[in-house]
Structures are given as structure tokens and as C-alpha cells.
mmCIF file of C-alpha atoms in Angstrom:
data_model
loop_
_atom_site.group_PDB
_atom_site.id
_atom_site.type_symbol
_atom_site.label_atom_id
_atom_site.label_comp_id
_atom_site.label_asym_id
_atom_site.label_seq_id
_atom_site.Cartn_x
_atom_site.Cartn_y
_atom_site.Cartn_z
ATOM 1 C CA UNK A 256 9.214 -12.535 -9.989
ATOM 2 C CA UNK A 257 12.253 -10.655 -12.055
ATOM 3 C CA UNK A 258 8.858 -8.781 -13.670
ATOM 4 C CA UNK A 259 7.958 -7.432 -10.135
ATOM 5 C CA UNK A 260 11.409 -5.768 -9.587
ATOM 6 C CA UNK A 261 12.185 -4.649 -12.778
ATOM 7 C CA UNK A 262 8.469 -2.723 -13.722
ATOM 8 C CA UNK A 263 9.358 0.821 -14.208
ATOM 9 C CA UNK A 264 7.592 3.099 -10.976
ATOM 10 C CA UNK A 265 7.457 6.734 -11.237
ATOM 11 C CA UNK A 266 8.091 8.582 -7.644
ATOM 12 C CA UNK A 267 6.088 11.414 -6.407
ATOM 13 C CA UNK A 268 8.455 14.005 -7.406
ATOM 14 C CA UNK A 269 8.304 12.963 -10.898
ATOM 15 C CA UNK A 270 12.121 10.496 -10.212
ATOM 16 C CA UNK A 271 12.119 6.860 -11.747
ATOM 17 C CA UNK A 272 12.310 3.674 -9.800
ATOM 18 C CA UNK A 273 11.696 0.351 -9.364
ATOM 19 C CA UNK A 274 10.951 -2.109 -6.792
ATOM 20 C CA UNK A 275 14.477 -3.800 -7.865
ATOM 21 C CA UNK A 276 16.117 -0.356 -6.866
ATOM 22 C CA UNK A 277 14.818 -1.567 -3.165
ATOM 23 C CA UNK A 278 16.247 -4.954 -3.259
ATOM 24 C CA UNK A 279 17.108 -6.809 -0.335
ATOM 25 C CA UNK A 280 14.661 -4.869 2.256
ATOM 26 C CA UNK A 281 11.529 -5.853 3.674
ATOM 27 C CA UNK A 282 8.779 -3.744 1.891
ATOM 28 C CA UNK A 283 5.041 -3.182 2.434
ATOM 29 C CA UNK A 284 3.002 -1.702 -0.462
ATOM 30 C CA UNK A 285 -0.007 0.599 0.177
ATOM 31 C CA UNK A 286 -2.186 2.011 -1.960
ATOM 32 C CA UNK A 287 -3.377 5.508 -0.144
ATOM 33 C CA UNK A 288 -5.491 8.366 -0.426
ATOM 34 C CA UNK A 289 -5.962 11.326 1.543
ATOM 35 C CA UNK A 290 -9.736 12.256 2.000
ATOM 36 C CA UNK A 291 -10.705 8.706 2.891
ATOM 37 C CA UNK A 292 -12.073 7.177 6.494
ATOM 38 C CA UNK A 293 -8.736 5.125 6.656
ATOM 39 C CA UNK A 294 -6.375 8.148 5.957
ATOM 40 C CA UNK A 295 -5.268 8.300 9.579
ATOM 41 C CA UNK A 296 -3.605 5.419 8.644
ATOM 42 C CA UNK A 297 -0.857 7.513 6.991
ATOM 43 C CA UNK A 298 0.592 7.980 10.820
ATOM 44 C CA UNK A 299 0.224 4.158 12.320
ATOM 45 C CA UNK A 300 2.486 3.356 8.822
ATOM 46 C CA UNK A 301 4.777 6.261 9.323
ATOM 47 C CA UNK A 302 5.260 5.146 13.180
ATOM 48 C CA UNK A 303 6.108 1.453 11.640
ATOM 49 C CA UNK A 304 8.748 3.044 8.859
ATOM 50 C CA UNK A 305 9.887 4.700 11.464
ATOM 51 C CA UNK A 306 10.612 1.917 14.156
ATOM 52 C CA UNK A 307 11.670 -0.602 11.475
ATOM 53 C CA UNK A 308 13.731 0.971 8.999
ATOM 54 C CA UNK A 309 16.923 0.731 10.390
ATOM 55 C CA UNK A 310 16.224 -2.919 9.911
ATOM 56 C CA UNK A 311 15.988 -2.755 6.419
ATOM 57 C CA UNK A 312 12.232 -1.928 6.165
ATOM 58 C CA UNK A 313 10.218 0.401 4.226
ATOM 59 C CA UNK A 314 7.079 1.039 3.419
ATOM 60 C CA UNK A 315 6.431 2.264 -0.368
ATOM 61 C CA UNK A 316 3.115 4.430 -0.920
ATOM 62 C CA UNK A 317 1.134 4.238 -4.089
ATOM 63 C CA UNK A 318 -1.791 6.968 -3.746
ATOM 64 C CA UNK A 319 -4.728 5.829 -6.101
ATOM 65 C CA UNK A 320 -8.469 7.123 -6.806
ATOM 66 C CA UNK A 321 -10.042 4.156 -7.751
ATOM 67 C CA UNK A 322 -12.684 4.592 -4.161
ATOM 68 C CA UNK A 323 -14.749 7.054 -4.433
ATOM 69 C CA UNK A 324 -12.596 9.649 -5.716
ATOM 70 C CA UNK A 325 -10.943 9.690 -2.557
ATOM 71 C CA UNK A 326 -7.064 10.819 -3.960
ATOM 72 C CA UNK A 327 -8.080 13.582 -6.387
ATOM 73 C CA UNK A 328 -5.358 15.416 -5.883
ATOM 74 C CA UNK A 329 -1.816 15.767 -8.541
ATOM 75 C CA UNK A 330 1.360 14.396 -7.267
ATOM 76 C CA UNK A 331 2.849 17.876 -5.806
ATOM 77 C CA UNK A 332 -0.903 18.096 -3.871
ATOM 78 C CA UNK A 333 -0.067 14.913 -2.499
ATOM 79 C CA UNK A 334 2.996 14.846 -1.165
ATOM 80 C CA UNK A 335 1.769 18.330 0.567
ATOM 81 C CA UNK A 336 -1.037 16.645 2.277
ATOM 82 C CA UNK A 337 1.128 13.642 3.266
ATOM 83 C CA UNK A 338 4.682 15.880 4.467
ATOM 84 C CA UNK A 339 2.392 18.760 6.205
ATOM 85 C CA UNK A 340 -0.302 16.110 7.574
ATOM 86 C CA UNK A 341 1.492 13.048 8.698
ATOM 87 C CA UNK A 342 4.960 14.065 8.203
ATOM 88 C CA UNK A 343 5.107 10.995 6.150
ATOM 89 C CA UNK A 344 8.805 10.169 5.563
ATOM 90 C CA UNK A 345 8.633 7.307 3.436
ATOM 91 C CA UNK A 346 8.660 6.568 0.104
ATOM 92 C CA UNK A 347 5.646 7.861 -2.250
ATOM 93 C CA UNK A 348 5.300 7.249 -6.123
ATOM 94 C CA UNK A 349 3.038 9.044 -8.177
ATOM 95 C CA UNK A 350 -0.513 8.488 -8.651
ATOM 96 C CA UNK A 351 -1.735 4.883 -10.621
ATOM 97 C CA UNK A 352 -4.604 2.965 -10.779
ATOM 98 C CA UNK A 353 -4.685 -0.254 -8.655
ATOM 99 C CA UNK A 354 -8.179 -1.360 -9.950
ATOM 100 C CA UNK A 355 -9.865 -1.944 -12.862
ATOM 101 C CA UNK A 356 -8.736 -1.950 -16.608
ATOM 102 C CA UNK A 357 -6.484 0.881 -16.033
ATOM 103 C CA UNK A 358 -4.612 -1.090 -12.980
ATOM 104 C CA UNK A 359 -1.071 -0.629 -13.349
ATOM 105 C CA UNK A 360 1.066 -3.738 -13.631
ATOM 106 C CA UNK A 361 2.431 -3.702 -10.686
ATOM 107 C CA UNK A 362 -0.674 -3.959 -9.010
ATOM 108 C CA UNK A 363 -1.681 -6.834 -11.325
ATOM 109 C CA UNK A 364 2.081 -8.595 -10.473
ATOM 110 C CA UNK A 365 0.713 -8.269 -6.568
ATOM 111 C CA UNK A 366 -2.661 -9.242 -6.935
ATOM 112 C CA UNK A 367 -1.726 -12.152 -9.131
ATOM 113 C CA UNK A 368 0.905 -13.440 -6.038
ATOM 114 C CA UNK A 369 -2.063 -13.232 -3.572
ATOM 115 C CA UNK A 370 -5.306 -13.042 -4.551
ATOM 116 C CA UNK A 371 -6.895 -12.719 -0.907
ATOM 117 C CA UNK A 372 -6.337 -10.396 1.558
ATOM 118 C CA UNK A 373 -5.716 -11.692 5.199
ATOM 119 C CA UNK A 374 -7.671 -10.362 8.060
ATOM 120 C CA UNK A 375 -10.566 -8.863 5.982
ATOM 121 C CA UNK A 376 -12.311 -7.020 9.082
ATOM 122 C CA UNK A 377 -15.758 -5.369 8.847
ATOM 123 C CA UNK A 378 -14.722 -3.107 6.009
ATOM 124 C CA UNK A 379 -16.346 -4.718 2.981
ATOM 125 C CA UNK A 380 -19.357 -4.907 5.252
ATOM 126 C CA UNK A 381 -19.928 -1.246 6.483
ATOM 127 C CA UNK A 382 -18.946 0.013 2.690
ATOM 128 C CA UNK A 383 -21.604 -2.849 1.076
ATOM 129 C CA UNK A 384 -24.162 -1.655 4.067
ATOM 130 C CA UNK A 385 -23.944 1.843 2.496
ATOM 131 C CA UNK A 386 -24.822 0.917 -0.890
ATOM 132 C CA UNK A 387 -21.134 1.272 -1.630
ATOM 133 C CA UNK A 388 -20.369 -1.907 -4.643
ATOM 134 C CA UNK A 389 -17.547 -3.298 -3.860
ATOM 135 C CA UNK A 390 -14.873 -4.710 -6.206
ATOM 136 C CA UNK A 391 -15.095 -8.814 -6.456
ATOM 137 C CA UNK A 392 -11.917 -10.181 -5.328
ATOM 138 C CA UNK A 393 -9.349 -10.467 -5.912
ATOM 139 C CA UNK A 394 -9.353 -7.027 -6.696
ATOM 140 C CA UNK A 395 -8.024 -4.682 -4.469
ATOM 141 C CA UNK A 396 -10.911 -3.892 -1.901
ATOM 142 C CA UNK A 397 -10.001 -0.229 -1.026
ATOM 143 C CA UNK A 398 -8.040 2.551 -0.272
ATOM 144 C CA UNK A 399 -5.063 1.000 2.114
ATOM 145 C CA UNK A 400 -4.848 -2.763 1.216
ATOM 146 C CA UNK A 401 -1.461 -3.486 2.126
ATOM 147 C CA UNK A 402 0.965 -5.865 -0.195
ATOM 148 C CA UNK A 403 3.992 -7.291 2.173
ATOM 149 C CA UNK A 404 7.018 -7.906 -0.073
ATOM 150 C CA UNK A 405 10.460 -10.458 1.117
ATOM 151 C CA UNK A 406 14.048 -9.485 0.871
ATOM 152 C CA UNK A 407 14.581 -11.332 -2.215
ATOM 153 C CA UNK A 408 11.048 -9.880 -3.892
ATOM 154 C CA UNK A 409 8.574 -12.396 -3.196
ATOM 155 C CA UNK A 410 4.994 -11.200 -2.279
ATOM 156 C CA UNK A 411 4.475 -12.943 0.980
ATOM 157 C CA UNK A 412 1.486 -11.706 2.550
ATOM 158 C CA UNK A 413 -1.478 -9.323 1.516
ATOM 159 C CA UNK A 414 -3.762 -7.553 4.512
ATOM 160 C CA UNK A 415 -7.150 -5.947 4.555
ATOM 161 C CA UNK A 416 -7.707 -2.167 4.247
ATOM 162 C CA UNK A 417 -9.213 -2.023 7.654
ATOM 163 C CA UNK A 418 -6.152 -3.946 9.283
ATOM 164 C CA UNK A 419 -3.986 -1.233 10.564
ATOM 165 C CA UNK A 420 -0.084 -0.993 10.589
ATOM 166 C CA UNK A 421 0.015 -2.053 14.348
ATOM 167 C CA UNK A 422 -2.028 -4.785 13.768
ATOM 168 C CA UNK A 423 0.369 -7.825 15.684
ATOM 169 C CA UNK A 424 -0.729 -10.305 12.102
ATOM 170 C CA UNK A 425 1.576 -7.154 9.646
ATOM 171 C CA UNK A 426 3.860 -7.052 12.689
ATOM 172 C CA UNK A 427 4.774 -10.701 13.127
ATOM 173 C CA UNK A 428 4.775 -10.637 9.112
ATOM 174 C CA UNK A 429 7.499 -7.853 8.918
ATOM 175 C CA UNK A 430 9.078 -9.348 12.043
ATOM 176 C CA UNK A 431 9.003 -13.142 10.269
ATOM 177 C CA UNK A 432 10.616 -11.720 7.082
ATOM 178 C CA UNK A 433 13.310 -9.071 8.708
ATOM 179 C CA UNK A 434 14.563 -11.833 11.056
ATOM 180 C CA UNK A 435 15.624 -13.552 7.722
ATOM 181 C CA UNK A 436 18.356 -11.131 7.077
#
């Protein structure tokens, strides 16, 4: 998994990184966007940044528009929307694609690690009941899917778009893998 921790990320403001730079915390990946139905989301994962951190927690944000066109907006529009909207606090890296030929390698490193999302709700069925194609797995499914990454850099767990950071299954996953130290 060195290839995981060592791909170069870009954040929002433009800074490099890398998921290596984040060693030894807990980390959940999301890919977000802002005019989607799951955007409220943006609080529920600030709230868990927010109550976990001091643990060694964080919660890195990707924003994509691979659904719909549902992140159209540059970097600087972005991290507007997020800071003035949600008063999101954590981490955000500038915009990628997490689907299709353009997917950016991280996103194929995470896919690759867990090809199935757990807890797929009724999502795939209200978007597919609205003549909205959906991607075939294991691609990601839509805005939101959420990639849970260990201490050490392992991808451990992978949850549904519709499964929301409260949710007690990305709970007791954070909870399993900060309670490793």
C-alpha cells in the first residue's frame, strides 16, 4: 500500500500533499459535491471531524463532478461553498475525477482495496428509478461514497453514498480502528 501514501494530492488551496503526510491517523475519504441531494452531508461529517479529531481522526474531502455535474464549481468556489455553508473545517483537496477513465489514482488505489461498498441503502434504487444509469460496481456509485483508511494506511472499510456520517456501521468502524492506537 506504499503507492496509496505516497500518490501526489493537490489541496484545495492549490498546497501539495499526500495521504503519507497523514500517517498514523484514522482517515475517511469522501468524494463531495455541493449542489447534490446528499450535500447536507457536509455537516453530519464536519460534526464527526469535529468529535473525533482529537483522537487522531480526520476526514479528507475530494469534491468530484462525475454525477450529474453536481461539483461544477473551481477550487476557490468550493472551498467558499463548503467554509460559508457548513463551516467545513477539515481537510479539502482540489477537484479530481473518481470515475471513469479520467479517475485519479488514488481513487483507483481505493476502489481496487474494496470493491463493494457496505450498507448500500436505497440510493442506487431511487437514482436507477429516475432513469439515472448508474456506474457498475465497483465503481464509485455517487457523490459521497466514503473510503475508511487505518493508522498504518490500509483501506479497511468502504460505505454507501446514502450511509451518513452518524451511521453506528462508520462509527463502530472509526471507533474499531482509533481504539488501535
Amino acid at each position: 500500500m506504499d503507492t496509496l501514501t505516497t500518490l501526489p494530492l493537490t489541496r484545495i488551496d492549490g498546497s501539495p500533499d499526500t495521504l503519507g503526510a497523514h500517517a498514523g491517523k484514522v482517515l475517511l475519504i469522501v468524494n463531495v459535491a455541493s449542489k447534490c441531494g446528499l450535500t447536507p452531508q457536509y455537516a453530519g461529517l464536519e460534526a464527526l471531524y469535529e468529535g473525533k479529531k482529537d483522537q487522531g481522526f480526520e476526514v479528507l474531502g475530494f469534491p468530484a463532478n462525475d454525477f450529474l455535474g453536481q461539483e461544477p464549481g473551481s477550487d476557490s468556489e468550493i472551498a467558499e461553498f463548503c467554509s460559508l455553508t457548513y463551516d467545513v473545517s477539515f481537510p479539502m483537496f482540489s477537484k479530481i475525477s473518481v470515475a471513469g477513465e479520467n479517475r485519479h489514482p488514488l481513487y483507483t488505489a481505493l476502489i481496487g482495496a474494496i470493491p463493494e461498498a457496505e450498507g448500500e441503502g436505497p440510493w442506487r434504487a431511487r437514482l436507477e428509478g429516475k432513469g439515472i444509469a448508474m456506474n457498475p460496481r465497483p465503481e464509485v456509485q455517487w457523490n459521497f461514497e466514503k473510503f475508511l483508511i487505518s493508522r498504518d494506511g490500509q483501506v479497511v472499510a468502504r460505505f454507501a453514498p446514502d450511509i451518513p456520517a452518524d451511521d453506528p456501521r462508520i462509527v463502530a468502524a472509526i471507533d474499531a480502528e482509533l481504539a488501535k492506537g
